[in-house]
XYZ file of C-alpha atoms in Angstrom:
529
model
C 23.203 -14.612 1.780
C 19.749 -13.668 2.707
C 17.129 -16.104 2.479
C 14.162 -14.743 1.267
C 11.829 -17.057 3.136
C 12.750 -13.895 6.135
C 11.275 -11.825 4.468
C 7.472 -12.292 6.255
C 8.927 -12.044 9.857
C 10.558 -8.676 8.934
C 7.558 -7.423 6.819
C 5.458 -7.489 9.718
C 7.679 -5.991 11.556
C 8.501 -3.212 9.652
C 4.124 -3.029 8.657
C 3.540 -3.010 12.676
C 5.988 -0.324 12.978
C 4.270 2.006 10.743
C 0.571 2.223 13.384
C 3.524 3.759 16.145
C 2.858 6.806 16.269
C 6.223 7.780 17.973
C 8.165 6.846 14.394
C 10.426 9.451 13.263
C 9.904 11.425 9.710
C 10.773 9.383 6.366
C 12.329 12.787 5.323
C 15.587 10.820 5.602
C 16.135 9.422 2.705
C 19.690 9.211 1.314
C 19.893 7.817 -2.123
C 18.081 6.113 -4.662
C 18.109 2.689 -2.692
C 16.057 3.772 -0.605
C 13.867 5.265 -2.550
C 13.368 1.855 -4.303
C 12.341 0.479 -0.794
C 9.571 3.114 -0.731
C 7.732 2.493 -3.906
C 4.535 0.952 -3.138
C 3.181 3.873 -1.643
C 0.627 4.362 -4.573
C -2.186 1.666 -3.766
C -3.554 -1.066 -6.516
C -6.001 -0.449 -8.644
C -7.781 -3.003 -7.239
C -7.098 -1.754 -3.830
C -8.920 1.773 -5.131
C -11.586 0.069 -6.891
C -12.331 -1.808 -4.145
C -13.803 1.498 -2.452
C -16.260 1.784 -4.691
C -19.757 1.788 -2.795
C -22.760 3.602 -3.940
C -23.391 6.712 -1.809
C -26.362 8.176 -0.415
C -26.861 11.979 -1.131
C -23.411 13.929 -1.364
C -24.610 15.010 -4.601
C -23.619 18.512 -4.202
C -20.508 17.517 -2.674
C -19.959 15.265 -5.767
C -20.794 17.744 -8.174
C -18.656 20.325 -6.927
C -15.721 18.131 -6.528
C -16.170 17.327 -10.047
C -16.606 20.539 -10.909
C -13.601 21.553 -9.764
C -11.637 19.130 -11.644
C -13.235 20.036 -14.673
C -12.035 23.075 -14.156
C -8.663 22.296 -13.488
C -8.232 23.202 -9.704
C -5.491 22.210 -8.287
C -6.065 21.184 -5.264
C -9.856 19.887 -3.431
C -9.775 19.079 0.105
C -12.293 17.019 2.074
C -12.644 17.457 5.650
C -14.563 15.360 8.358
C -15.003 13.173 11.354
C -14.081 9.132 11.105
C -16.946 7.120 9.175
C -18.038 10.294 7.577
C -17.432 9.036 4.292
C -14.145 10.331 2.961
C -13.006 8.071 1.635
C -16.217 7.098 -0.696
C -16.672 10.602 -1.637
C -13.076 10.290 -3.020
C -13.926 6.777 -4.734
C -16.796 8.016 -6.054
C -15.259 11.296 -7.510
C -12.589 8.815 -9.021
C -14.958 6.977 -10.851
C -16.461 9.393 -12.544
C -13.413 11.090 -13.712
C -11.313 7.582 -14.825
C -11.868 8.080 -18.515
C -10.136 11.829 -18.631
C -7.642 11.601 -15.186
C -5.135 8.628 -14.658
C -6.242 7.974 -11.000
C -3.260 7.929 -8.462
C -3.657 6.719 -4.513
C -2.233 6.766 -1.626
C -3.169 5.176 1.951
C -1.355 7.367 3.734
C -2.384 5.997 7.240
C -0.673 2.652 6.192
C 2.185 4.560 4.696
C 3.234 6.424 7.240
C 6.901 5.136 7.691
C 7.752 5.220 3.853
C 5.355 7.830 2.483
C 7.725 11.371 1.587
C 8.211 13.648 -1.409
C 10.869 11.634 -2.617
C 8.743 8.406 -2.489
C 6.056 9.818 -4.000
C 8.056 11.142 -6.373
C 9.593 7.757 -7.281
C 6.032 5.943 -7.396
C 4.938 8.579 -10.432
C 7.768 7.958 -12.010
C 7.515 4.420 -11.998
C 4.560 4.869 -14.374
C 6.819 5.364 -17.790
C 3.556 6.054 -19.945
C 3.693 9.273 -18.424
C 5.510 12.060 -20.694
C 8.638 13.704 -17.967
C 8.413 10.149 -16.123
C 12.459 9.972 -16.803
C 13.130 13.032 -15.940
C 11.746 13.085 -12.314
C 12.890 9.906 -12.222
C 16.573 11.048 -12.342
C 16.062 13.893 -9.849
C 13.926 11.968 -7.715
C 16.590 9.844 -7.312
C 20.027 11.587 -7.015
C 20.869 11.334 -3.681
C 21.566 15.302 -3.450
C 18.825 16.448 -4.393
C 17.263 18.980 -2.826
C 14.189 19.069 -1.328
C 13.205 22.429 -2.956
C 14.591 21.079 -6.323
C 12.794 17.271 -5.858
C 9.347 20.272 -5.283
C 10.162 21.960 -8.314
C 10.371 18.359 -10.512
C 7.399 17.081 -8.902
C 5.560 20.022 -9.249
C 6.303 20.369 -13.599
C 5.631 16.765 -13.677
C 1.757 16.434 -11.887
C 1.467 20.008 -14.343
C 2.260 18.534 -17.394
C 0.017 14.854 -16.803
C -3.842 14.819 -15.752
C -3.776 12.702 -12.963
C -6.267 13.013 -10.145
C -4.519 12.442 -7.319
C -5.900 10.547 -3.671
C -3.940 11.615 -0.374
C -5.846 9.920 1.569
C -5.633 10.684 5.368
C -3.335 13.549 4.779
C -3.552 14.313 8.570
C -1.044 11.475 8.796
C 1.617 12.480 6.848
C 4.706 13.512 8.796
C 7.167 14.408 5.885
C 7.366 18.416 5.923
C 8.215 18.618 2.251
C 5.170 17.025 1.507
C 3.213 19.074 2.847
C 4.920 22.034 1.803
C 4.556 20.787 -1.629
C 0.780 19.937 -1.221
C 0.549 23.902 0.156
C 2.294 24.686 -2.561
C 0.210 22.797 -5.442
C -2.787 25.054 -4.382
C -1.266 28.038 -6.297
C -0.134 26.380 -9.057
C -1.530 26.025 -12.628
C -1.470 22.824 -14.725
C -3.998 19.693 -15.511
C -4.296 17.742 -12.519
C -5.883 17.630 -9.178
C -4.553 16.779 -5.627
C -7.668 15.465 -3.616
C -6.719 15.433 0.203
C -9.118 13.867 2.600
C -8.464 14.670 6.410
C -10.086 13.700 9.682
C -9.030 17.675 10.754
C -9.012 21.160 9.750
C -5.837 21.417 7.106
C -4.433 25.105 8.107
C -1.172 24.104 6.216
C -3.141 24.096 2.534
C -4.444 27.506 1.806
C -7.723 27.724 0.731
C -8.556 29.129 -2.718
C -11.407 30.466 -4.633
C -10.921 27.807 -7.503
C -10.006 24.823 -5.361
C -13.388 22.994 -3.720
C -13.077 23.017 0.388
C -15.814 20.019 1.455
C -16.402 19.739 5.100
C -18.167 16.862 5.091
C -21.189 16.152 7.677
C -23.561 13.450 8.636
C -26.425 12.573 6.291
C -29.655 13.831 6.499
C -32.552 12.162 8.343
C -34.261 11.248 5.156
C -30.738 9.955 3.910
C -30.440 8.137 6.798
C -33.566 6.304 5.839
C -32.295 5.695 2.883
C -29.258 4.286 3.626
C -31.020 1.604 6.400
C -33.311 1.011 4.135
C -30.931 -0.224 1.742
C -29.470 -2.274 4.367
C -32.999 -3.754 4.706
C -33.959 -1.932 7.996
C -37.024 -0.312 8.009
C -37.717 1.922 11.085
C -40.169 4.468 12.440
C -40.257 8.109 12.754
C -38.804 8.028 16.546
C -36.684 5.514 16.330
C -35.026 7.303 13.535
C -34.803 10.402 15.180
C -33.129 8.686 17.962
C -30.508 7.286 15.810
C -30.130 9.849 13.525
C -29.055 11.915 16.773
C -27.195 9.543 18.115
C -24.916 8.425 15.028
C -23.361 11.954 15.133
C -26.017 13.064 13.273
C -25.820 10.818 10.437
C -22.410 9.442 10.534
C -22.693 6.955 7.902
C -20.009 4.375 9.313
C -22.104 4.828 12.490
C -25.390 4.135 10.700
C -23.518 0.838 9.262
C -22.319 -0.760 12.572
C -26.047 -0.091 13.612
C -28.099 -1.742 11.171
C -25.075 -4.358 11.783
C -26.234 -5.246 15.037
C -30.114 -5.106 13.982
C -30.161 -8.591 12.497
C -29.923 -9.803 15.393
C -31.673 -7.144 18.073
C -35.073 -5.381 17.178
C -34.177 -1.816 15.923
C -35.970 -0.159 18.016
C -34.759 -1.554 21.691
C -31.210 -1.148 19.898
C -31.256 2.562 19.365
C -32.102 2.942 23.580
C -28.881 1.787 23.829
C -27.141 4.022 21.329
C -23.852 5.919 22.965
C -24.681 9.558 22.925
C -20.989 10.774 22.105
C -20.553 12.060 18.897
C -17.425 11.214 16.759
C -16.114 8.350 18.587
C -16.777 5.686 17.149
C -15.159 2.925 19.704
C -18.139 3.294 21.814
C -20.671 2.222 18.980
C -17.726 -0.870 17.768
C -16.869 -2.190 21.507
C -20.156 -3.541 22.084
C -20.683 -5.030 18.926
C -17.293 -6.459 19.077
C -17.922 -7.749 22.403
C -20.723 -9.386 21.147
C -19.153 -11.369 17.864
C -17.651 -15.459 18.957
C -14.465 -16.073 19.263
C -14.285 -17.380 15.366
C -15.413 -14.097 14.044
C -13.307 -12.294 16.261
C -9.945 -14.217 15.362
C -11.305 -13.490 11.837
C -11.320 -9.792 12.905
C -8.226 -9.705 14.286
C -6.303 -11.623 11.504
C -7.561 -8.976 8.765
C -6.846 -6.164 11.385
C -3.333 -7.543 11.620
C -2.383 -7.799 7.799
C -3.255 -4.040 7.931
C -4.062 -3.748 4.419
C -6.486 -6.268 2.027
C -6.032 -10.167 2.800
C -7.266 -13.209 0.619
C -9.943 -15.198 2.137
C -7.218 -17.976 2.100
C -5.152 -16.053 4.169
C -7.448 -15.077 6.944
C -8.176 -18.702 7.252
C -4.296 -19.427 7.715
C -4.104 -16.856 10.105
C -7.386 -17.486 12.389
C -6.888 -21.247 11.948
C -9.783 -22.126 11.298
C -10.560 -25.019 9.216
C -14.471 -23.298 7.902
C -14.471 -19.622 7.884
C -17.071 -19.386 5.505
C -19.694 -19.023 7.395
C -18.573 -16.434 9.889
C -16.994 -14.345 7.511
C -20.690 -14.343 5.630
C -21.578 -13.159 8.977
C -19.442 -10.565 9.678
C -20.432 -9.379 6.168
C -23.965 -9.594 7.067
C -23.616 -7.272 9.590
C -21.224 -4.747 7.777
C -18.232 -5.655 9.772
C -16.033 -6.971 7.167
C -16.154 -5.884 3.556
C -14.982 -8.099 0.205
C -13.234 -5.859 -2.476
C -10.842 -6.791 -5.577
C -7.871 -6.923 -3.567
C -9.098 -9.186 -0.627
C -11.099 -8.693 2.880
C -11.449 -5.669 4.235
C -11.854 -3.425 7.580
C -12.857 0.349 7.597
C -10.313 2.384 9.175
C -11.746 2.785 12.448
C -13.155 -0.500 13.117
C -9.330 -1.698 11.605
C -8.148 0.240 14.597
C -10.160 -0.550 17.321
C -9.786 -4.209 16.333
C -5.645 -3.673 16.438
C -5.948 -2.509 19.855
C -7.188 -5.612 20.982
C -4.315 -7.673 19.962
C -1.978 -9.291 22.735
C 1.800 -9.812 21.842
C 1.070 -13.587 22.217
C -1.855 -13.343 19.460
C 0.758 -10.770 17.345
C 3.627 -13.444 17.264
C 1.123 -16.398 16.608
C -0.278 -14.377 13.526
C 3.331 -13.912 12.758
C 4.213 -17.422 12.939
C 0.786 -18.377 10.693
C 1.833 -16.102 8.143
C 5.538 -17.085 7.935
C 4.514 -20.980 7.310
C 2.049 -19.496 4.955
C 4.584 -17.587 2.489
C 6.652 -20.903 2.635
C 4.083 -23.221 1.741
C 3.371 -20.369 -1.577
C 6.475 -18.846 -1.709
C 7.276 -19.609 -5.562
C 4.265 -18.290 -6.542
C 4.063 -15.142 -4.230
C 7.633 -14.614 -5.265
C 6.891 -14.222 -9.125
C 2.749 -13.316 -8.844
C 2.199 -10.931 -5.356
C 0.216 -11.632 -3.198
C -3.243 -10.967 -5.367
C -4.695 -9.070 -8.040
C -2.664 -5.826 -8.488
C -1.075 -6.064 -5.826
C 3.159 -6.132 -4.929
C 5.171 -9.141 -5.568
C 7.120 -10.526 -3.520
C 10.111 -8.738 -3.885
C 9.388 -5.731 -3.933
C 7.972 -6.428 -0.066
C 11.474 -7.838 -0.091
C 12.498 -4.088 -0.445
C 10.265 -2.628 1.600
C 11.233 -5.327 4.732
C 15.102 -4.940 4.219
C 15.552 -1.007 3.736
C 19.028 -0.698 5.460
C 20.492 -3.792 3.350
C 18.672 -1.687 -0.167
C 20.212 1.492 1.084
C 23.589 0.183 2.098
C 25.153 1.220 -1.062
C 28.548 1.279 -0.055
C 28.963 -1.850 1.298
C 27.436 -3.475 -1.856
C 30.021 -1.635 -4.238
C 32.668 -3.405 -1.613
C 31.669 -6.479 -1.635
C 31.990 -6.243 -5.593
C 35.474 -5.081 -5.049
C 35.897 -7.733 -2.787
C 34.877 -10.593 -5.285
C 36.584 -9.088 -8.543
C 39.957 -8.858 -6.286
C 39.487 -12.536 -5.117
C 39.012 -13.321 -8.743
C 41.997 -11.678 -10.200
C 43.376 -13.015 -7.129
C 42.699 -16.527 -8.281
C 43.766 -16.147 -11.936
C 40.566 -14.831 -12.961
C 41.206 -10.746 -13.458
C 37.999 -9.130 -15.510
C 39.005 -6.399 -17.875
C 37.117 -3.995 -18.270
C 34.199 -4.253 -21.118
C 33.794 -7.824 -19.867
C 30.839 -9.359 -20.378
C 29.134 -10.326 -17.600
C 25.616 -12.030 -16.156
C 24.583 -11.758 -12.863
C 21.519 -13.916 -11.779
C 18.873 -13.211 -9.671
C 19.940 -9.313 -9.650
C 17.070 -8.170 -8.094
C 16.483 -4.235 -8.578
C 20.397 -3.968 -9.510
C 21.821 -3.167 -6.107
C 25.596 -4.414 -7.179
C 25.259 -2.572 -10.939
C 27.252 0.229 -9.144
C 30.075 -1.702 -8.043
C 30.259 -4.245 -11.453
C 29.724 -0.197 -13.899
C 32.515 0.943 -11.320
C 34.913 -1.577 -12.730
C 33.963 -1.035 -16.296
C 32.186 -4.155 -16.816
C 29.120 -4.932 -19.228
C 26.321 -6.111 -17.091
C 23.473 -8.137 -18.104
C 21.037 -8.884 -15.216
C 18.327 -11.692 -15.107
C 15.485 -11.138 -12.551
C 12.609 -13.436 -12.580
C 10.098 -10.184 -11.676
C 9.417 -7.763 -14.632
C 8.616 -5.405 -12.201
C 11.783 -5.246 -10.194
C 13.507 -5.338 -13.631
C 12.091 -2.219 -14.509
C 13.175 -1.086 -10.902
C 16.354 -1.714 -11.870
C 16.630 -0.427 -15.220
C 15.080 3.020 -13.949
C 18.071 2.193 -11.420
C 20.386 1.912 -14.005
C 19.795 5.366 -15.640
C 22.205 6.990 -13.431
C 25.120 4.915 -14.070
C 27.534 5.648 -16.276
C 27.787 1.850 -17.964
C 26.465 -0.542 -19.802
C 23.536 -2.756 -17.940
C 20.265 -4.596 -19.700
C 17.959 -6.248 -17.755
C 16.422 -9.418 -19.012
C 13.161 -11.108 -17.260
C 13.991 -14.576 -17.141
C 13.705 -17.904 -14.674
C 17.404 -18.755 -13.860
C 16.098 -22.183 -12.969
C 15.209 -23.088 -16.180
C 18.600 -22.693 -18.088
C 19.541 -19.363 -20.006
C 17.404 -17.252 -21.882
C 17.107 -17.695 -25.870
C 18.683 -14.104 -25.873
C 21.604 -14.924 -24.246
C 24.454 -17.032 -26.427
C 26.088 -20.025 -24.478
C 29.472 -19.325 -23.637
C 28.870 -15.473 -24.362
C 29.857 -14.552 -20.950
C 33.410 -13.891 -18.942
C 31.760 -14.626 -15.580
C 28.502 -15.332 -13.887
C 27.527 -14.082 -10.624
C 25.172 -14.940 -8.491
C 24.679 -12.827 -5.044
C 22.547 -12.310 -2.265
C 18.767 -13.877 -2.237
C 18.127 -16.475 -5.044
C 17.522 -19.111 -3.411
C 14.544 -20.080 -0.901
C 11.403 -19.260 -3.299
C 10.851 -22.388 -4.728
C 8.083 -24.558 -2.987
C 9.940 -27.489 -2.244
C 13.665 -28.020 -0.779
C 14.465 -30.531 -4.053
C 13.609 -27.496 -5.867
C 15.194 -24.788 -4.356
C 18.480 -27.237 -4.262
C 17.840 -27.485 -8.029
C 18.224 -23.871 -8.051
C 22.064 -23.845 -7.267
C 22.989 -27.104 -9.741
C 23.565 -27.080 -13.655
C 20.790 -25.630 -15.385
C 18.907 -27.968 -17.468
C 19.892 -28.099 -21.053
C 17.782 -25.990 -23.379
């Protein structure tokens, strides 16, 4: 048995592994399991809501991104230095397209271990609203499928839906056959869009007369004006030329981390001190980081470390700290840390510098923080996630446990394994049994129980992994239902008492309950309905 309450230690684990750079492609993929363990790649709403932030100028850019949609392009590509605003120009195009596009993202910086054409191809599918969703579903994931024929699927099915589509950080991606296919969508016809925002040149997508091309570059110096002066910093005529210069021209993430540390240092003696490199940012953050108390920096570090959004409650459990309020109304003050839907926030490059900074002692203390806090919450991580839109808690549990999902093989033996002990015993199923297997998760033993003939009905407290399974459960030849149910609580209304031949109950039910009376509970008699 695997206790789920492991799951945190080997999440991070497997999350810290994805910022090496030396990890080897995803391509590898073998079969459907695995492709289960890959579907989060698309981001939360929330997540893509929460880059929502009203730009300064761009309007051309805007207007011919939109443009381009509107006209059906294919493909639009948006090119430029860290901090350049990307990734708002992406938002923002988003927004105004949400009522005719069905908006799809991807992170792919924080996907980089998981994110392929397979996985992709599984996270679309996952949406069943979508007319061919079953279809790419079932090549997407037959585990011979080949890459040219997974293209070809994937391909049809972004045709036939309108869906604008967020790579974001395509420079990232290391799966070949996605980026074939992404060279590939620029010739092809149908009524979506594939936006792909890079921090380099992207020779591998051709460029197009139809498809919009944005190299993006600093703002303007009356922009830049703008923009501070939204930030409430009001400065003269040389000092903004001196900054304007200086921040790559009008780097907007630049502009930011400067009118960060103006609250505290006159604008003016500030931009003396300016780093005159262009496009590195670490020189402008180092400083300012350097500068922050050893509160705010924990607080730094602990959102750097969860990678991705984290609640307020679980910086504090992290940085343990008892107030945090304060300095995280400071670091906000100064543009440093940023509050969306899904949680607290880094930019990328500030994300980064702040990983860099992290000793293994500080990594395995964070570790240890955030292990204590899953088991303090685990019951309701387990069934909610871990905040608005965001993954439960089991489907991190696939994402942290790949090789056990993918081991297909040794699940269908370990089914042999328990019907022989049972005929063994004087308990032989026939096949067309009925039976009910509890806690099934996304259906990793419906193989080996179909393989033996045997009508499965599956109860799995997470509607979402039940749907992972049933999606599963479209490419075996047998008879399985899923039914969303506590098995805590006694047996469905659905399911008749003494309906069933056997009841199984495998692998990782146990452990998500808050308490220990509880999770014993979980193994004893049900309670009577």
């Amino acid at each position: 048995m695997v206790s789920t309450l492991g799951v945190p230690l080997a999440y991070l684990q497997w999350r810290d592994s994805r910022r090496v750079d030396t990890v080897p492609s995803a391509q590898a993929s073998p079969g459907p399991a695995a492709a289960l363990a890959e579907y989060t790649v698309l981001a939360p709403d929330a997540r893509v809501r929460g880059q929502a932030r009203p730009l300064i100028d761009r309007v051309a850019e805007l207007s011919a991104l939109k443009a381009g949609v509107r006209r059906r392009a294919p493909t639009a590509v948006i090119e430029g230095f860290s901090g350049i605003g990307k990734t708002a120009l992406a938002a923002a195009l988003c927004r105004g397209c949400a009522r005719t596009h069905r908006v799809k993202w991807v992170f792919c910086a924080e996907k980089t271990t998981t994110l392929n054409l397979r996985s992709l191809a599984i996270a679309l599918a996952c949406d069943t609203k979508l007319p061919g969703a079953r279809q790419l579903s079932l090549v997407a994931g037959a585990s011979d499928t080949a890459a040219e024929t997974l293209q070809d699927a994937l391909t049809a099915f972004v045709a036939a839906n309108r869906l604008l589509m967020v790579l974001d950080d395509f420079h990232t991606v290391r799966d070949p056959s996605l980026v074939r296919w992404a060279s590939r969508m620029a010739h092809t016809e149908g009524r979506s869009t594939l936006v792909l925002t890079s921090r380099r040149h992207l020779h591998e997508i051709p460029r197009t007369a139809d498809a919009p091309w944005i190299e993006l570059r600093g703002l303007a110096k009356h922009d830049t004006s703008d923009l501070l002066a939204g930030c409430g910093l009001r400065v003269s005529e040389t000092t903004l030329e001196s900054i304007w210069r200086r921040a790559g021209e009008g780097n907007p993430q630049a502009l930011m981390l400067f009118a960060g540390q103006a609250v505290y240092r006159r604008p003016d003696l500030l931009a003396v001190d300016l780093p005159a490199e262009q496009g590195n940012l670490d020189l402008w953050i180092s400083p300012i980081y350097r500068s922050l108390n050893s509160a705010q920096q924990s607080i730094l570090k602990a959102v750097a470390f969860v990678y991705e959004a984290a609640s307020l409650e679980l910086v504090r459990e992290l940085s343990d700290l008892d107030e945090i309020q304060r300095n995280v109304a400071e670091l906000e003050e100064r543009f440093l840390l940023r509050r969306t839907g899904s949680g607290l926030e880094l930019h990328s490059s500030l994300r980064d510098f702040v990983d860099s900074r992290l000793a293994d002692d500080e990594r395995n203390a964070f570790a240890r923080r955030l292990n204590r806090w899953y088991r303090t919450r685990a019951r309701r991580l387990f069934v909610e996630g871990l905040g608005a839109d965001e993954p439960s808690y089991g489907l991190l549990y696939l994402e942290s446990f790949p090789d056990y999902v993918q081991a297909e093989e040794r699940h269908v033996q370990l089914v042999d394994d328990l019907l022989d002990r049972l005929a063994d015993s004087g308990h032989p199923l026939p096949q067309d049994a009925r039976i009910l297997v509890l806690g099934a998760g996304s259906g990793i033993h419906d193989s080996g129980f179909v393989k033996h003939g045997l009508d499965v009905t599956n109860i799995e407290i997470q509607p979402e992994i039940a749907a992972l399974g049933e999606r599963r459960a479209l490419n075996l030849n047998g008879k399985v239902r899923y039914i969303v149910a506590d098995m805590s609580k006694g047996l469905p209304a659905d399911i008749e008492a003494a309906s069933m031949d056997a009841v199984f109950n495998i692998g990782s039910s146990f452990g998500y309950e808050d308490t220990d009376e509880d999770n014993a509970g979980v193994s004893g008699p049900p309670p009577p309905r």
